[in-house]
PDB file of C-alpha atoms in Angstrom:
ATOM      1  CA  MET C   1     166.100 231.003 -88.961  1.00 36.00           C
ATOM      2  CA  LYS C   2     164.796 229.806 -85.702  1.00 37.00           C
ATOM      3  CA  LYS C   3     166.483 225.741 -85.212  1.00 37.00           C
ATOM      4  CA  GLY C   4     163.938 224.957 -81.660  1.00 37.00           C
ATOM      5  CA  LEU C   5     167.776 224.945 -79.418  1.00 37.00           C
ATOM      6  CA  THR C   6     166.143 223.445 -75.715  1.00 36.00           C
ATOM      7  CA  LEU C   7     168.221 226.586 -73.467  1.00 37.00           C
ATOM      8  CA  LEU C   8     168.221 227.833 -70.328  1.00 35.00           C
ATOM      9  CA  LEU C   9     168.411 231.416 -70.764  1.00 38.00           C
ATOM     10  CA  ALA C  10     166.761 234.292 -69.061  1.00 35.00           C
ATOM     11  CA  PHE C  11     165.081 236.994 -72.136  1.00 30.00           C
ATOM     12  CA  VAL C  12     168.034 238.588 -71.835  1.00 35.00           C
ATOM     13  CA  MET C  13     171.327 237.379 -70.614  1.00 40.00           C
ATOM     14  CA  VAL C  14     175.025 238.932 -70.464  1.00 39.00           C
ATOM     15  CA  ILE C  15     177.910 236.621 -71.510  1.00 39.00           C
ATOM     16  CA  THR C  16     181.084 238.759 -69.248  1.00 39.00           C
ATOM     17  CA  LEU C  17     184.105 237.879 -70.018  1.00 39.00           C
ATOM     18  CA  GLN C  18     186.428 239.353 -67.283  1.00 42.00           C
ATOM     19  CA  ALA C  19     190.121 240.100 -66.992  1.00 42.00           C
ATOM     20  CA  GLY C  20     190.570 239.852 -63.527  1.00 50.00           C
ATOM     21  CA  PRO C  21     189.911 236.321 -61.885  1.00 49.00           C
ATOM     22  CA  VAL C  22     187.144 235.221 -59.977  1.00 52.00           C
ATOM     23  CA  SER C  23     188.092 232.911 -56.387  1.00 53.00           C
ATOM     24  CA  ALA C  24     187.306 233.925 -53.045  1.00 52.00           C
ATOM     25  CA  GLN C  25     189.687 236.720 -52.048  1.00 60.00           C
ATOM     26  CA  THR C  26     190.600 240.077 -53.385  1.00 79.00           C
ATOM     27  CA  PHE C  27     192.070 242.830 -52.644  1.00 91.00           C
ATOM     28  CA  ALA C  28     192.100 246.318 -53.444  1.00 90.00           C
ATOM     29  CA  ASP C  29     195.316 247.876 -53.986  1.00 93.00           C
ATOM     30  CA  THR C  30     195.772 245.255 -56.616  1.00 94.00           C
ATOM     31  CA  THR C  31     192.111 245.463 -57.795  1.00 91.00           C
ATOM     32  CA  GLY C  32     193.363 246.925 -62.099  1.00 91.00           C
ATOM     33  CA  THR C  33     197.385 245.522 -61.671  1.00 94.00           C
ATOM     34  CA  ASN C  34     199.204 243.506 -63.394  1.00 95.00           C
ATOM     35  CA  CYS C  35     199.975 241.373 -60.458  1.00 96.00           C
ATOM     36  CA  GLU C  36     195.694 240.942 -59.166  1.00 94.00           C
ATOM     37  CA  THR C  37     195.127 237.601 -61.137  1.00 94.00           C
ATOM     38  CA  GLU C  38     198.088 236.519 -59.742  1.00 96.00           C
ATOM     39  CA  VAL C  39     197.642 237.397 -55.797  1.00 96.00           C
ATOM     40  CA  ASP C  40     194.184 236.458 -55.889  1.00 94.00           C
ATOM     41  CA  VAL C  41     194.971 232.442 -56.755  1.00 96.00           C
ATOM     42  CA  LEU C  42     198.263 232.461 -53.972  1.00 96.00           C
ATOM     43  CA  SER C  43     195.427 233.814 -52.367  1.00 95.00           C
ATOM     44  CA  ALA C  44     193.046 231.704 -52.173  1.00 94.00           C
ATOM     45  CA  LEU C  45     195.693 227.947 -53.045  1.00 95.00           C
ATOM     46  CA  GLY C  46     196.571 229.400 -49.532  1.00 94.00           C
ATOM     47  CA  ILE C  47     199.805 230.720 -50.876  1.00 96.00           C
ATOM     48  CA  VAL C  48     199.753 234.601 -49.608  1.00 96.00           C
ATOM     49  CA  GLU C  49     198.244 236.583 -47.074  1.00 93.00           C
ATOM     50  CA  GLY C  50     197.162 240.322 -47.484  1.00 92.00           C
ATOM     51  CA  LYS C  51     198.634 242.776 -44.749  1.00 88.00           C
ATOM     52  CA  ALA C  52     197.123 244.825 -42.756  1.00 80.00           C
ATOM     53  CA  GLU C  53     193.408 245.488 -43.277  1.00 81.00           C
ATOM     54  CA  GLY C  54     192.971 243.440 -45.851  1.00 82.00           C
ATOM     55  CA  ALA C  55     195.979 245.334 -47.948  1.00 94.00           C
ATOM     56  CA  TYR C  56     198.316 242.850 -50.323  1.00 96.00           C
ATOM     57  CA  GLU C  57     200.685 245.979 -50.709  1.00 96.00           C
ATOM     58  CA  PRO C  58     202.372 244.620 -53.626  1.00 97.00           C
ATOM     59  CA  ASP C  59     204.982 247.333 -54.235  1.00 97.00           C
ATOM     60  CA  SER C  60     206.261 246.293 -50.286  1.00 96.00           C
ATOM     61  CA  ALA C  61     209.586 244.498 -50.146  1.00 95.00           C
ATOM     62  CA  LEU C  62     208.940 240.867 -49.632  1.00 97.00           C
ATOM     63  CA  THR C  63     211.823 239.870 -46.756  1.00 98.00           C
ATOM     64  CA  ARG C  64     213.792 236.903 -47.441  1.00 98.00           C
ATOM     65  CA  ALA C  65     212.006 234.539 -44.517  1.00 98.00           C
ATOM     66  CA  GLU C  66     209.112 235.366 -45.934  1.00 98.00           C
ATOM     67  CA  MET C  67     210.105 233.996 -49.316  1.00 98.00           C
ATOM     68  CA  ALA C  68     210.992 230.654 -47.873  1.00 97.00           C
ATOM     69  CA  THR C  69     208.100 230.345 -46.078  1.00 97.00           C
ATOM     70  CA  ILE C  70     205.877 231.080 -49.134  1.00 98.00           C
ATOM     71  CA  LEU C  71     207.896 227.874 -51.019  1.00 98.00           C
ATOM     72  CA  LEU C  72     207.274 226.187 -48.324  1.00 97.00           C
ATOM     73  CA  ARG C  73     203.797 227.315 -48.121  1.00 97.00           C
ATOM     74  CA  ALA C  74     203.672 226.605 -52.110  1.00 97.00           C
ATOM     75  CA  MET C  75     204.912 222.666 -50.986  1.00 96.00           C
ATOM     76  CA  ASN C  76     202.235 222.388 -48.349  1.00 95.00           C
ATOM     77  CA  MET C  77     204.692 221.681 -46.016  1.00 93.00           C
ATOM     78  CA  ALA C  78     204.618 225.047 -44.273  1.00 89.00           C
ATOM     79  CA  GLU C  79     202.754 223.963 -41.152  1.00 83.00           C
ATOM     80  CA  ASN C  80     204.916 220.545 -40.999  1.00 81.00           C
ATOM     81  CA  ALA C  81     208.338 221.742 -40.751  1.00 83.00           C
ATOM     82  CA  MET C  82     210.756 220.986 -38.203  1.00 82.00           C
ATOM     83  CA  GLY C  83     213.307 223.796 -37.198  1.00 75.00           C
ATOM     84  CA  GLN C  84     216.021 222.276 -35.703  1.00 81.00           C
ATOM     85  CA  ASP C  85     219.527 224.833 -35.306  1.00 89.00           C
ATOM     86  CA  VAL C  86     221.059 226.341 -39.137  1.00 93.00           C
ATOM     87  CA  PHE C  87     221.569 229.632 -39.324  1.00 96.00           C
ATOM     88  CA  THR C  88     222.554 231.986 -36.272  1.00 96.00           C
ATOM     89  CA  ASP C  89     220.795 234.244 -36.325  1.00 97.00           C
ATOM     90  CA  VAL C  90     217.309 232.073 -36.932  1.00 96.00           C
ATOM     91  CA  PRO C  91     216.704 231.152 -32.764  1.00 95.00           C
ATOM     92  CA  SER C  92     214.481 228.951 -31.990  1.00 92.00           C
ATOM     93  CA  SER C  93     212.087 232.154 -31.111  1.00 94.00           C
ATOM     94  CA  HIS C  94     212.180 233.466 -34.986  1.00 95.00           C
ATOM     95  CA  TRP C  95     208.488 233.081 -36.019  1.00 95.00           C
ATOM     96  CA  ALA C  96     210.132 231.868 -39.983  1.00 95.00           C
ATOM     97  CA  TYR C  97     212.792 229.729 -37.879  1.00 95.00           C
ATOM     98  CA  ALA C  98     211.392 225.950 -38.661  1.00 94.00           C
ATOM     99  CA  ASN C  99     211.080 227.395 -42.374  1.00 95.00           C
ATOM    100  CA  ILE C 100     214.386 227.958 -43.256  1.00 96.00           C
ATOM    101  CA  ALA C 101     215.263 225.237 -42.151  1.00 95.00           C
ATOM    102  CA  ALA C 102     213.848 222.977 -44.139  1.00 95.00           C
ATOM    103  CA  ALA C 103     213.678 225.030 -47.303  1.00 96.00           C
ATOM    104  CA  TYR C 104     217.970 225.083 -46.121  1.00 96.00           C
ATOM    105  CA  GLN C 105     217.349 220.895 -46.178  1.00 94.00           C
ATOM    106  CA  MET C 106     215.856 220.706 -49.136  1.00 94.00           C
ATOM    107  CA  GLY C 107     218.662 223.042 -51.003  1.00 95.00           C
ATOM    108  CA  ILE C 108     215.363 225.527 -51.765  1.00 97.00           C
ATOM    109  CA  VAL C 109     217.973 229.032 -49.379  1.00 97.00           C
ATOM    110  CA  ASN C 110     220.837 229.223 -49.244  1.00 96.00           C
ATOM    111  CA  GLY C 111     222.484 231.802 -46.112  1.00 96.00           C
ATOM    112  CA  THR C 112     224.894 234.938 -46.830  1.00 96.00           C
ATOM    113  CA  SER C 113     227.923 233.385 -44.635  1.00 96.00           C
ATOM    114  CA  ALA C 114     227.956 230.110 -43.816  1.00 94.00           C
ATOM    115  CA  THR C 115     226.625 230.755 -40.426  1.00 95.00           C
ATOM    116  CA  THR C 116     223.681 234.042 -41.477  1.00 97.00           C
ATOM    117  CA  PHE C 117     221.001 233.483 -42.956  1.00 98.00           C
ATOM    118  CA  ALA C 118     219.771 237.546 -43.096  1.00 98.00           C
ATOM    119  CA  PRO C 119     215.764 236.754 -42.386  1.00 98.00           C
ATOM    120  CA  ASP C 120     214.738 240.323 -42.586  1.00 97.00           C
ATOM    121  CA  ALA C 121     216.859 241.326 -45.240  1.00 98.00           C
ATOM    122  CA  SER C 122     214.505 241.838 -48.505  1.00 98.00           C
ATOM    123  CA  VAL C 123     215.444 239.325 -51.271  1.00 98.00           C
ATOM    124  CA  THR C 124     216.576 240.869 -54.370  1.00 98.00           C
ATOM    125  CA  TYR C 125     214.831 239.094 -58.166  1.00 98.00           C
ATOM    126  CA  GLU C 126     218.364 237.001 -58.273  1.00 98.00           C
ATOM    127  CA  GLN C 127     218.045 235.530 -55.303  1.00 98.00           C
ATOM    128  CA  ALA C 128     213.891 234.623 -55.866  1.00 98.00           C
ATOM    129  CA  VAL C 129     214.638 233.072 -58.885  1.00 98.00           C
ATOM    130  CA  LYS C 130     217.129 230.522 -57.972  1.00 98.00           C
ATOM    131  CA  MET C 131     214.615 229.768 -54.003  1.00 98.00           C
ATOM    132  CA  VAL C 132     211.466 229.156 -57.022  1.00 98.00           C
ATOM    133  CA  VAL C 133     213.978 226.967 -59.577  1.00 98.00           C
ATOM    134  CA  ALA C 134     215.546 224.962 -56.565  1.00 98.00           C
ATOM    135  CA  ALA C 135     211.577 224.398 -55.441  1.00 98.00           C
ATOM    136  CA  LEU C 136     211.213 223.110 -58.917  1.00 98.00           C
ATOM    137  CA  GLY C 137     213.645 220.376 -58.524  1.00 97.00           C
ATOM    138  CA  TYR C 138     216.218 222.648 -61.728  1.00 97.00           C
ATOM    139  CA  THR C 139     218.948 223.362 -58.917  1.00 97.00           C
ATOM    140  CA  VAL C 140     221.440 220.590 -60.420  1.00 94.00           C
ATOM    141  CA  GLN C 141     220.449 221.892 -64.189  1.00 96.00           C
ATOM    142  CA  ALA C 142     220.661 225.708 -62.968  1.00 97.00           C
ATOM    143  CA  GLU C 143     224.535 224.602 -61.254  1.00 97.00           C
ATOM    144  CA  ALA C 144     225.950 222.829 -64.727  1.00 96.00           C
ATOM    145  CA  MET C 145     224.108 226.196 -66.383  1.00 97.00           C
ATOM    146  CA  GLY C 146     226.225 228.336 -64.434  1.00 98.00           C
ATOM    147  CA  GLY C 147     224.695 228.673 -60.777  1.00 97.00           C
ATOM    148  CA  TYR C 148     224.381 231.508 -59.554  1.00 97.00           C
ATOM    149  CA  PRO C 149     223.139 234.177 -60.188  1.00 97.00           C
ATOM    150  CA  SER C 150     223.314 233.321 -63.711  1.00 97.00           C
ATOM    151  CA  GLY C 151     222.669 229.647 -64.116  1.00 98.00           C
ATOM    152  CA  TYR C 152     219.400 229.646 -62.382  1.00 98.00           C
ATOM    153  CA  LEU C 153     219.022 232.691 -63.726  1.00 98.00           C
ATOM    154  CA  SER C 154     219.185 231.047 -67.010  1.00 98.00           C
ATOM    155  CA  LYS C 155     217.020 228.597 -66.052  1.00 98.00           C
ATOM    156  CA  ALA C 156     213.904 229.645 -65.760  1.00 98.00           C
ATOM    157  CA  ALA C 157     213.918 231.776 -68.609  1.00 98.00           C
ATOM    158  CA  GLN C 158     213.971 228.435 -70.066  1.00 97.00           C
ATOM    159  CA  LEU C 159     210.561 227.153 -67.971  1.00 97.00           C
ATOM    160  CA  ASP C 160     209.138 230.445 -69.030  1.00 97.00           C
ATOM    161  CA  VAL C 161     208.802 231.819 -65.675  1.00 98.00           C
ATOM    162  CA  LEU C 162     210.151 235.378 -65.226  1.00 98.00           C
ATOM    163  CA  ARG C 163     207.064 236.453 -67.730  1.00 97.00           C
ATOM    164  CA  GLY C 164     206.116 239.457 -66.849  1.00 97.00           C
ATOM    165  CA  VAL C 165     208.274 240.047 -63.734  1.00 97.00           C
ATOM    166  CA  ASP C 166     210.132 243.187 -63.252  1.00 96.00           C
ATOM    167  CA  VAL C 167     213.951 242.003 -63.607  1.00 95.00           C
ATOM    168  CA  GLY C 168     216.696 243.670 -60.475  1.00 94.00           C
ATOM    169  CA  GLY C 169     217.049 244.914 -57.560  1.00 95.00           C
ATOM    170  CA  GLU C 170     215.023 243.782 -54.878  1.00 97.00           C
ATOM    171  CA  MET C 171     211.509 241.154 -54.923  1.00 98.00           C
ATOM    172  CA  THR C 172     208.377 243.250 -54.765  1.00 98.00           C
ATOM    173  CA  ARG C 173     205.025 240.925 -53.196  1.00 98.00           C
ATOM    174  CA  GLY C 174     203.697 241.045 -56.126  1.00 98.00           C
ATOM    175  CA  ASN C 175     206.810 239.921 -59.019  1.00 98.00           C
ATOM    176  CA  MET C 176     207.107 237.323 -56.281  1.00 98.00           C
ATOM    177  CA  ALA C 177     203.299 236.620 -56.858  1.00 98.00           C
ATOM    178  CA  ILE C 178     204.093 236.567 -60.380  1.00 98.00           C
ATOM    179  CA  LEU C 179     207.955 234.853 -60.840  1.00 98.00           C
ATOM    180  CA  LEU C 180     205.426 231.977 -58.623  1.00 98.00           C
ATOM    181  CA  TYR C 181     202.268 231.943 -59.979  1.00 98.00           C
ATOM    182  CA  ASN C 182     204.395 231.156 -63.424  1.00 98.00           C
ATOM    183  CA  ALA C 183     205.793 228.681 -62.001  1.00 98.00           C
ATOM    184  CA  LEU C 184     202.741 226.841 -60.315  1.00 98.00           C
ATOM    185  CA  ASP C 185     202.778 224.539 -63.086  1.00 96.00           C
ATOM    186  CA  LYS C 186     206.091 223.629 -64.439  1.00 97.00           C
ATOM    187  CA  PRO C 187     207.120 219.601 -64.341  1.00 97.00           C
ATOM    188  CA  LEU C 188     209.370 219.261 -62.028  1.00 97.00           C
ATOM    189  CA  PHE C 189     212.752 217.840 -62.526  1.00 95.00           C
ATOM    190  CA  GLU C 190     212.204 214.461 -60.106  1.00 87.00           C
ATOM    191  CA  LYS C 191     215.333 211.741 -59.648  1.00 79.00           C
ATOM    192  CA  THR C 192     213.800 208.964 -62.446  1.00 77.00           C
ATOM    193  CA  SER C 193     216.628 206.249 -61.848  1.00 67.00           C
ATOM    194  CA  TYR C 194     219.708 205.075 -59.278  1.00 69.00           C
ATOM    195  CA  GLY C 195     223.702 203.984 -60.007  1.00 65.00           C
ATOM    196  CA  GLU C 196     226.385 203.630 -57.638  1.00 65.00           C
ATOM    197  CA  ASP C 197     228.256 206.543 -58.786  1.00 67.00           C
ATOM    198  CA  SER C 198     225.147 208.538 -60.878  1.00 67.00           C
ATOM    199  CA  TYR C 199     221.931 209.971 -61.049  1.00 72.00           C
ATOM    200  CA  THR C 200     219.405 210.779 -64.130  1.00 78.00           C
ATOM    201  CA  TYR C 201     216.914 213.057 -63.493  1.00 76.00           C
ATOM    202  CA  ASP C 202     213.864 214.264 -66.251  1.00 86.00           C
ATOM    203  CA  ALA C 203     211.406 216.556 -66.365  1.00 85.00           C
ATOM    204  CA  ASN C 204     208.331 214.701 -64.401  1.00 88.00           C
ATOM    205  CA  GLU C 205     205.317 216.269 -67.045  1.00 89.00           C
ATOM    206  CA  SER C 206     202.002 214.553 -64.194  1.00 89.00           C
ATOM    207  CA  ALA C 207     203.988 216.027 -61.275  1.00 96.00           C
ATOM    208  CA  THR C 208     203.425 220.206 -60.461  1.00 97.00           C
ATOM    209  CA  LEU C 209     203.870 222.325 -57.325  1.00 98.00           C
ATOM    210  CA  LEU C 210     200.763 222.173 -58.250  1.00 97.00           C
ATOM    211  CA  SER C 211     199.454 218.361 -58.503  1.00 97.00           C
ATOM    212  CA  ARG C 212     202.324 216.626 -55.956  1.00 96.00           C
ATOM    213  CA  TYR C 213     202.695 219.596 -53.495  1.00 96.00           C
ATOM    214  CA  LEU C 214     198.834 221.040 -53.261  1.00 97.00           C
ATOM    215  CA  LYS C 215     196.624 217.929 -55.054  1.00 96.00           C
ATOM    216  CA  VAL C 216     195.333 220.890 -57.133  1.00 97.00           C
ATOM    217  CA  GLU C 217     194.376 220.225 -61.071  1.00 96.00           C
ATOM    218  CA  LYS C 218     193.813 223.241 -63.230  1.00 96.00           C
ATOM    219  CA  MET C 219     192.008 222.600 -67.002  1.00 95.00           C
ATOM    220  CA  THR C 220     191.162 225.125 -69.328  1.00 95.00           C
ATOM    221  CA  GLY C 221     187.354 225.412 -70.245  1.00 95.00           C
ATOM    222  CA  LYS C 222     184.208 226.681 -70.860  1.00 94.00           C
ATOM    223  CA  VAL C 223     181.734 227.395 -68.152  1.00 94.00           C
ATOM    224  CA  VAL C 224     178.748 226.275 -70.585  1.00 93.00           C
ATOM    225  CA  GLU C 225     175.746 225.536 -67.555  1.00 93.00           C
ATOM    226  CA  THR C 226     174.539 227.123 -64.652  1.00 93.00           C
ATOM    227  CA  PRO C 227     171.635 226.738 -61.896  1.00 91.00           C
ATOM    228  CA  MET C 228     170.329 229.844 -64.631  1.00 87.00           C
ATOM    229  CA  ALA C 229     170.797 229.032 -67.891  1.00 87.00           C
ATOM    230  CA  CYS C 230     172.520 226.940 -70.385  1.00 85.00           C
ATOM    231  CA  ALA C 231     174.844 226.744 -73.580  1.00 74.00           C
ATOM    232  CA  GLU C 232     174.441 223.679 -75.091  1.00 70.00           C
ATOM    233  CA  LEU C 233     171.811 221.395 -76.438  1.00 66.00           C
ATOM    234  CA  VAL C 234     170.578 219.009 -73.495  1.00 67.00           C
ATOM    235  CA  PRO C 235     171.293 220.573 -70.221  1.00 71.00           C
ATOM    236  CA  SER C 236     171.939 218.605 -66.989  1.00 72.00           C
ATOM    237  CA  LYS C 237     170.743 220.972 -64.561  1.00 85.00           C
ATOM    238  CA  VAL C 238     173.457 221.422 -62.731  1.00 91.00           C
ATOM    239  CA  LEU C 239     172.492 221.901 -59.090  1.00 93.00           C
ATOM    240  CA  SER C 240     172.655 225.719 -57.119  1.00 94.00           C
ATOM    241  CA  ASP C 241     176.355 225.857 -55.624  1.00 95.00           C
ATOM    242  CA  GLU C 242     177.888 224.135 -58.795  1.00 95.00           C
ATOM    243  CA  VAL C 243     178.377 224.475 -62.708  1.00 95.00           C
ATOM    244  CA  ARG C 244     179.534 222.859 -65.929  1.00 94.00           C
ATOM    245  CA  VAL C 245     182.846 222.734 -67.840  1.00 95.00           C
ATOM    246  CA  SER C 246     183.877 221.867 -70.495  1.00 94.00           C
ATOM    247  CA  ASP C 247     187.500 221.427 -71.984  1.00 93.00           C
ATOM    248  CA  GLY C 248     185.490 221.040 -75.726  1.00 90.00           C
ATOM    249  CA  THR C 249     186.152 217.669 -75.390  1.00 91.00           C
ATOM    250  CA  ALA C 250     183.793 216.786 -72.285  1.00 92.00           C
ATOM    251  CA  SER C 251     182.345 218.077 -69.692  1.00 92.00           C
ATOM    252  CA  THR C 252     182.476 218.174 -65.811  1.00 94.00           C
ATOM    253  CA  VAL C 253     180.218 219.685 -63.076  1.00 95.00           C
ATOM    254  CA  MET C 254     182.273 221.242 -60.697  1.00 96.00           C
ATOM    255  CA  LYS C 255     181.102 222.266 -57.131  1.00 96.00           C
ATOM    256  CA  LYS C 256     180.897 226.510 -57.514  1.00 95.00           C
ATOM    257  CA  GLY C 257     183.124 226.903 -53.995  1.00 94.00           C
ATOM    258  CA  ASP C 258     183.894 229.702 -52.750  1.00 92.00           C
ATOM    259  CA  THR C 259     184.399 231.505 -56.183  1.00 93.00           C
ATOM    260  CA  ASP C 260     181.831 233.624 -58.623  1.00 91.00           C
ATOM    261  CA  ALA C 261     182.242 230.975 -61.906  1.00 94.00           C
ATOM    262  CA  GLN C 262     178.560 231.334 -61.492  1.00 93.00           C
ATOM    263  CA  ALA C 263     178.947 234.229 -63.012  1.00 91.00           C
ATOM    264  CA  LEU C 264     180.832 233.372 -66.668  1.00 92.00           C
ATOM    265  CA  LEU C 265     178.551 231.409 -68.852  1.00 91.00           C
ATOM    266  CA  GLY C 266     180.062 231.050 -72.037  1.00 90.00           C
ATOM    267  CA  VAL C 267     183.875 231.760 -70.945  1.00 90.00           C
ATOM    268  CA  ARG C 268     186.579 230.136 -71.452  1.00 93.00           C
ATOM    269  CA  ALA C 269     188.376 230.670 -68.129  1.00 95.00           C
ATOM    270  CA  ASP C 270     191.622 228.606 -66.448  1.00 95.00           C
ATOM    271  CA  VAL C 271     190.074 226.368 -63.384  1.00 97.00           C
ATOM    272  CA  PHE C 272     192.368 225.722 -60.247  1.00 97.00           C
ATOM    273  CA  TYR C 273     190.281 222.672 -58.765  1.00 97.00           C
ATOM    274  CA  ARG C 274     190.631 219.838 -55.626  1.00 96.00           C
ATOM    275  CA  GLU C 275     188.752 216.973 -55.440  1.00 94.00           C
ATOM    276  CA  ASP C 276     186.671 216.833 -52.129  1.00 91.00           C
ATOM    277  CA  ASP C 277     188.231 214.747 -49.682  1.00 87.00           C
ATOM    278  CA  ILE C 278     185.025 212.573 -48.837  1.00 89.00           C
ATOM    279  CA  THR C 279     182.538 212.776 -51.477  1.00 88.00           C
ATOM    280  CA  ASP C 280     186.005 213.032 -54.662  1.00 88.00           C
ATOM    281  CA  THR C 281     183.301 216.220 -56.221  1.00 92.00           C
ATOM    282  CA  PRO C 282     186.020 218.448 -58.346  1.00 97.00           C
ATOM    283  CA  VAL C 283     185.575 221.910 -56.534  1.00 97.00           C
ATOM    284  CA  ILE C 284     186.739 224.736 -58.098  1.00 97.00           C
ATOM    285  CA  VAL C 285     189.179 227.427 -55.486  1.00 96.00           C
ATOM    286  CA  ALA C 286     190.056 229.406 -58.364  1.00 95.00           C
ATOM    287  CA  ILE C 287     188.763 231.108 -61.805  1.00 95.00           C
ATOM    288  CA  VAL C 288     190.472 232.874 -64.352  1.00 93.00           C
ATOM    289  CA  PRO C 289     189.035 233.904 -67.520  1.00 92.00           C
ATOM    290  CA  ARG C 290     191.842 233.832 -70.279  1.00 84.00           C
ATOM    291  CA  ALA C 291     189.750 236.579 -72.801  1.00 60.00           C
ATOM    292  CA  ALA C 292     190.479 240.320 -72.863  1.00 49.00           C
ATOM    293  CA  SER C 293     187.064 242.055 -71.067  1.00 39.00           C
ATOM    294  CA  LYS C 294     184.376 241.908 -74.044  1.00 42.00           C
ATOM    295  CA  SER C 295     180.521 242.029 -72.513  1.00 42.00           C
ATOM    296  CA  VAL C 296     177.852 240.662 -74.970  1.00 48.00           C
ATOM    297  CA  GLU C 297     174.492 240.554 -74.523  1.00 48.00           C
ATOM    298  CA  ILE C 298     172.086 238.092 -76.394  1.00 51.00           C
ATOM    299  CA  VAL C 299     168.397 238.308 -76.130  1.00 52.00           C
ATOM    300  CA  ALA C 300     166.822 234.830 -76.466  1.00 53.00           C
ATOM    301  CA  LYS C 301     164.531 235.518 -79.578  1.00 50.00           C
ATOM    302  CA  ASP C 302     168.190 236.260 -80.885  1.00 57.00           C
ATOM    303  CA  VAL C 303     169.276 233.203 -80.392  1.00 56.00           C
ATOM    304  CA  VAL C 304     169.513 230.582 -83.505  1.00 54.00           C
ATOM    305  CA  GLY C 305     171.541 228.031 -82.893  1.00 58.00           C
ATOM    306  CA  GLY C 306     174.511 225.920 -80.869  1.00 55.00           C
ATOM    307  CA  ASN C 307     177.924 223.997 -82.137  1.00 50.00           C
ATOM    308  CA  THR C 308     177.851 221.101 -78.792  1.00 43.00           C
ATOM    309  CA  THR C 309     181.538 220.518 -79.803  1.00 42.00           C
ATOM    310  CA  ALA C 310     182.282 224.003 -79.285  1.00 44.00           C
ATOM    311  CA  GLN C 311     180.909 225.350 -76.766  1.00 45.00           C
ATOM    312  CA  THR C 312     179.406 228.045 -78.227  1.00 52.00           C
ATOM    313  CA  LEU C 313     175.671 230.195 -78.987  1.00 54.00           C
ATOM    314  CA  VAL C 314     174.982 231.195 -82.905  1.00 54.00           C
ATOM    315  CA  TYR C 315     172.576 234.186 -82.594  1.00 52.00           C
ATOM    316  CA  MET C 316     171.820 236.663 -84.729  1.00 53.00           C
ATOM    317  CA  GLU C 317     173.565 240.745 -84.524  1.00 56.00           C
ATOM    318  CA  ASP C 318     172.719 243.125 -87.106  1.00 55.00           C
ATOM    319  CA  GLY C 319     171.579 240.946 -89.716  1.00 56.00           C
ATOM    320  CA  GLU C 320     174.397 237.743 -88.975  1.00 59.00           C
ATOM    321  CA  GLU C 321     175.030 234.986 -87.346  1.00 59.00           C
ATOM    322  CA  LYS C 322     177.515 235.265 -84.485  1.00 57.00           C
ATOM    323  CA  GLU C 323     179.077 232.560 -81.853  1.00 58.00           C
ATOM    324  CA  ALA C 324     179.968 233.610 -78.209  1.00 55.00           C
TER     325      ALA C 324
END
C-alpha cells in the first residue's frame, strides 16, 4: 500500500554498503587488506604518504625516524618542528632531524642510548606502541603500570588501540596505520591541576588527536540525502557538491570534499570532517562505511514509506515490507 511518500529517487536506486573507505587517496597495494581503511583515512588526514609510484607498501618495515615523524604529523607539528642537537647520530642534515628532536622533547620518543637514536633502524612493535601511548599523554600511567615495555603495552590494551595489530617483531607500515587509526579518537590524558609538589591528570573526553591537533571531528551517521536522491520524507535539496548526514537526532549538510560520499546514500558510516576556515561549513575529509558489504536494489514503485527518526526507507520485497 502506497503512502504518498515524496522521494527524490531514480527509477532504480542501489544502496551499497561498502566495507572499504571512501576518501580521496587509495593505494592499489592496500585494497582488500586489513589495513585498507586505516591507510586511506590517515592518508586523507595528511598523516601518512605512499612510497614510489603510488604504492603504500603495507608490509615494509618502518624506521624509528619515520615513526617519530608520523606521530608529529598526527599532532600537526611536523611542518613547524624546531630542531636541536640531541643525538650524535641525528645530525642537522638528517631529513627527520627536527621531528626527532621535537618528539624527544615532548617525551614521545627515547634514544637507544644517552647519545644515540638509531633513526634508520626498524621500529619494533613495543617501541611503536610506547610512542603512541606517550603521544596520547598516558606516560605517567604507563610508567606506574610497569614502565617500558609492559606498562605501555598494558595501557595500550586498556585504551583498545591494539585491536587488529599484529603482535611482536618489527612494526610494519600497515600495522602502524591500524595502531594509529585506533588511537585517533581516544581521549588525551592531560594535566588538570597544578600543586607545589604534584599534578593531577585526567582523561579529557572532549580532546583527541583528531580534534585537538588536526581540527577534525568524527561522527557516526547515515547519508540521508544527495543531489540525486533523498531517503527522508522532506528533502532539503542539497547542492551538487553536498550531502546531508544524520546521526539519528539531527542532520547536517556537508560538503563532500574529495570523497565519493554521494555514492553512500542510506549507508551508516564514520564521517571525518573539518570546518572550512572561511565559511565554517563542514567538509568531509574521509567517510568509512560501518556495515559489511551488501547491495540492495530498490525500484521506486516498491517504496511504501519511511521512518524519519531511524532514517530508513520501507520497501516491498517478495511481498514483505523491509527497511533499508
